[in-house]
Amino acid sequence: MIPSDIVAAIHSSFGEGIGTWHKSNSENAYQRRMGSYLEVADSSTIRDLAFFLRDERALFFDSLLLISSVDNGNGTLSVIYHLESTKHGHQLTLKATMPAENAHLPSVTDIWLHANWQEREAWDMMGIRFDGHPDHRRILLDDDYPGFPLRKDFKEPDFYHGMKVPY
Amino acid sequence: MGYLDKLELSVLPNDKTGESNIIVTNLDTLFDWSRLSSLWQMSFGLACCAIEMMATAASHYDMMRFGVIPRPSPRQSDVIIISGTVTLKMATRIKMLYEQMADPKYVISMGNCSNCGGPYWEYGYHVLKGVDRIIPVDVYIPGCPPRPEALLEGLMKLQEIVREPGLRG
């Protein structure tokens, strides 16, 4: 299915208000395919959307490729889900934006198991909480490391456990 | 009969080679020589330098002919070779392992990351800029990663330190 058909199927199930389809109008076909995303309007509808995308026979998004997080620099954080269907071969990108204070999203770990570690990395690096995650702790850094490194306003600590951190 | 002949110690020099069978030395030199000839290492391979250390231990460069055997436990080893990037998370564990080693113990810092932070010196929020911030290092081996010959040279420098301890050993 081409992306516009996928978006049409989503809109017919959930209505137009679920999100806006940002289509990249680059001349490069790869950039068009990778740069188009569905911006979800309300973060709490992510789980309903995820169940629909996974269980609908025509869409069958059974594989979550990646969850990446972005600090937009203007006080908001974005979480981007890259989905793929191994049966039909099509891909979809979802984007959810939220303010940086108290950033939280519902967890999709019970829908796609791969989201377990991906969401742990988003929590470790960007400080986004995922409600309902079974193992919500840091994955790369030490558990008592102060701060979230990939935020734009992060400043590395001067001392950590008695060790001098800057060069 | 031939074996019994070799067992006899002779103070007179041998006719053909001029060697005698008795060596006179002192205990310190003997102990230092035996220590440097069998430096059992606790290989602490963390990142890419670990691959070069494995290559040094393999048959082409062969670290074992120097007497260096990789041991898994800090209590059984004399030297720890820190090879690879030392993250802040790993640094607390390295300190604990170094304190578990028995004296006399030595540390070789292999590669740029454990010398000074390496390529992560400027922006690495998670990297300890040099393992000498937590444990005392005897030999620094530069390189990213250092060649196996460089690691063998570092081992030989450590052997020199062991042979003439002075204030360092």
PDB file of C-alpha atoms in Angstrom, chain A residues 14-95:
ATOM      1  CA  PHE A  14     -10.335   7.433  13.488  1.00  0.00           C
ATOM      2  CA  GLY A  15     -11.490  10.551  11.725  1.00  0.00           C
ATOM      3  CA  GLU A  16      -9.494  13.415  10.374  1.00  0.00           C
ATOM      4  CA  GLY A  17      -8.536  14.699  13.813  1.00  0.00           C
ATOM      5  CA  ILE A  18      -6.153  11.882  14.654  1.00  0.00           C
ATOM      6  CA  GLY A  19      -3.252  13.611  12.986  1.00  0.00           C
ATOM      7  CA  THR A  20      -1.978  15.509   9.999  1.00  0.00           C
ATOM      8  CA  TRP A  21      -0.013  13.889   7.229  1.00  0.00           C
ATOM      9  CA  HIS A  22       3.160  15.783   6.458  1.00  0.00           C
ATOM     10  CA  LYS A  23       4.268  14.828   3.008  1.00  0.00           C
ATOM     11  CA  SER A  24       7.786  15.617   2.007  1.00  0.00           C
ATOM     12  CA  ASN A  25       7.889  17.196  -1.442  1.00  0.00           C
ATOM     13  CA  SER A  26      11.527  16.546  -2.132  1.00  0.00           C
ATOM     14  CA  GLU A  27      12.536  15.467  -5.611  1.00  0.00           C
ATOM     15  CA  ASN A  28      14.504  12.516  -4.245  1.00  0.00           C
ATOM     16  CA  ALA A  29      12.251   9.476  -3.920  1.00  0.00           C
ATOM     17  CA  TYR A  30      14.165   8.186  -0.891  1.00  0.00           C
ATOM     18  CA  GLN A  31      13.769  11.492   0.915  1.00  0.00           C
ATOM     19  CA  ARG A  32      10.091  11.515   0.033  1.00  0.00           C
ATOM     20  CA  ARG A  33       9.647   8.064   1.492  1.00  0.00           C
ATOM     21  CA  MET A  34      11.676   8.720   4.617  1.00  0.00           C
ATOM     22  CA  GLY A  35      10.657  12.295   5.231  1.00  0.00           C
ATOM     23  CA  SER A  36       6.892  11.903   5.285  1.00  0.00           C
ATOM     24  CA  TYR A  37       5.301  11.367   8.660  1.00  0.00           C
ATOM     25  CA  LEU A  38       1.939  11.385  10.370  1.00  0.00           C
ATOM     26  CA  GLU A  39       1.920  13.946  13.157  1.00  0.00           C
ATOM     27  CA  VAL A  40      -0.356  12.648  15.884  1.00  0.00           C
ATOM     28  CA  ALA A  41      -2.431  15.438  17.422  1.00  0.00           C
ATOM     29  CA  ASP A  42      -3.068  13.924  20.854  1.00  0.00           C
ATOM     30  CA  SER A  43      -0.423  11.760  22.540  1.00  0.00           C
ATOM     31  CA  SER A  44      -2.949   9.726  24.496  1.00  0.00           C
ATOM     32  CA  THR A  45      -4.355   8.201  21.294  1.00  0.00           C
ATOM     33  CA  ILE A  46      -1.062   6.525  20.484  1.00  0.00           C
ATOM     34  CA  ARG A  47      -2.090   3.179  21.956  1.00  0.00           C
ATOM     35  CA  ASP A  48      -5.398   2.977  20.062  1.00  0.00           C
ATOM     36  CA  LEU A  49      -3.606   3.913  16.884  1.00  0.00           C
ATOM     37  CA  ALA A  50      -0.905   1.320  17.541  1.00  0.00           C
ATOM     38  CA  PHE A  51      -3.413  -1.477  18.113  1.00  0.00           C
ATOM     39  CA  PHE A  52      -5.222  -0.536  14.913  1.00  0.00           C
ATOM     40  CA  LEU A  53      -2.009  -0.405  12.893  1.00  0.00           C
ATOM     41  CA  ARG A  54      -0.868  -3.766  14.154  1.00  0.00           C
ATOM     42  CA  ASP A  55      -4.119  -5.701  13.990  1.00  0.00           C
ATOM     43  CA  GLU A  56      -5.739  -4.402  10.827  1.00  0.00           C
ATOM     44  CA  ARG A  57      -5.238  -7.065   8.155  1.00  0.00           C
ATOM     45  CA  ALA A  58      -4.592  -4.695   5.303  1.00  0.00           C
ATOM     46  CA  LEU A  59      -1.987  -2.669   7.224  1.00  0.00           C
ATOM     47  CA  PHE A  60      -0.354  -5.339   9.452  1.00  0.00           C
ATOM     48  CA  PHE A  61       2.443  -3.274  10.980  1.00  0.00           C
ATOM     49  CA  ASP A  62       3.991  -6.067  12.964  1.00  0.00           C
ATOM     50  CA  SER A  63       7.479  -4.635  13.276  1.00  0.00           C
ATOM     51  CA  LEU A  64       8.558  -1.565  15.184  1.00  0.00           C
ATOM     52  CA  LEU A  65      11.873  -0.581  13.666  1.00  0.00           C
ATOM     53  CA  LEU A  66      12.916   2.304  15.882  1.00  0.00           C
ATOM     54  CA  ILE A  67      11.756   4.838  18.426  1.00  0.00           C
ATOM     55  CA  SER A  68      13.835   7.986  18.293  1.00  0.00           C
ATOM     56  CA  SER A  69      13.456  11.188  20.274  1.00  0.00           C
ATOM     57  CA  VAL A  70      14.225  14.772  19.299  1.00  0.00           C
ATOM     58  CA  ASP A  71      14.653  17.937  21.311  1.00  0.00           C
ATOM     59  CA  ASN A  72      13.160  20.612  19.100  1.00  0.00           C
ATOM     60  CA  GLY A  73      14.889  23.431  20.903  1.00  0.00           C
ATOM     61  CA  ASN A  74      11.719  25.446  21.536  1.00  0.00           C
ATOM     62  CA  GLY A  75      10.684  23.686  24.723  1.00  0.00           C
ATOM     63  CA  THR A  76       9.084  20.635  23.120  1.00  0.00           C
ATOM     64  CA  LEU A  77      10.231  17.080  22.694  1.00  0.00           C
ATOM     65  CA  SER A  78       9.184  14.760  19.871  1.00  0.00           C
ATOM     66  CA  VAL A  79       9.077  10.989  19.783  1.00  0.00           C
ATOM     67  CA  ILE A  80       9.116   9.326  16.377  1.00  0.00           C
ATOM     68  CA  TYR A  81       7.963   5.756  15.762  1.00  0.00           C
ATOM     69  CA  HIS A  82       9.173   3.965  12.633  1.00  0.00           C
ATOM     70  CA  LEU A  83       6.907   1.052  11.726  1.00  0.00           C
ATOM     71  CA  GLU A  84       7.192  -1.556   9.026  1.00  0.00           C
ATOM     72  CA  SER A  85       5.055  -4.391   7.809  1.00  0.00           C
ATOM     73  CA  THR A  86       7.044  -7.503   7.033  1.00  0.00           C
ATOM     74  CA  LYS A  87       4.047  -9.016   5.239  1.00  0.00           C
ATOM     75  CA  HIS A  88       3.115  -6.155   2.918  1.00  0.00           C
ATOM     76  CA  GLY A  89       6.444  -4.350   2.832  1.00  0.00           C
ATOM     77  CA  HIS A  90       5.230  -0.831   3.539  1.00  0.00           C
ATOM     78  CA  GLN A  91       6.488   1.602   6.150  1.00  0.00           C
ATOM     79  CA  LEU A  92       4.992   4.382   8.221  1.00  0.00           C
ATOM     80  CA  THR A  93       6.393   7.054  10.487  1.00  0.00           C
ATOM     81  CA  LEU A  94       4.464   8.539  13.422  1.00  0.00           C
ATOM     82  CA  LYS A  95       5.486  11.629  15.319  1.00  0.00           C
TER      83      LYS A  95
END
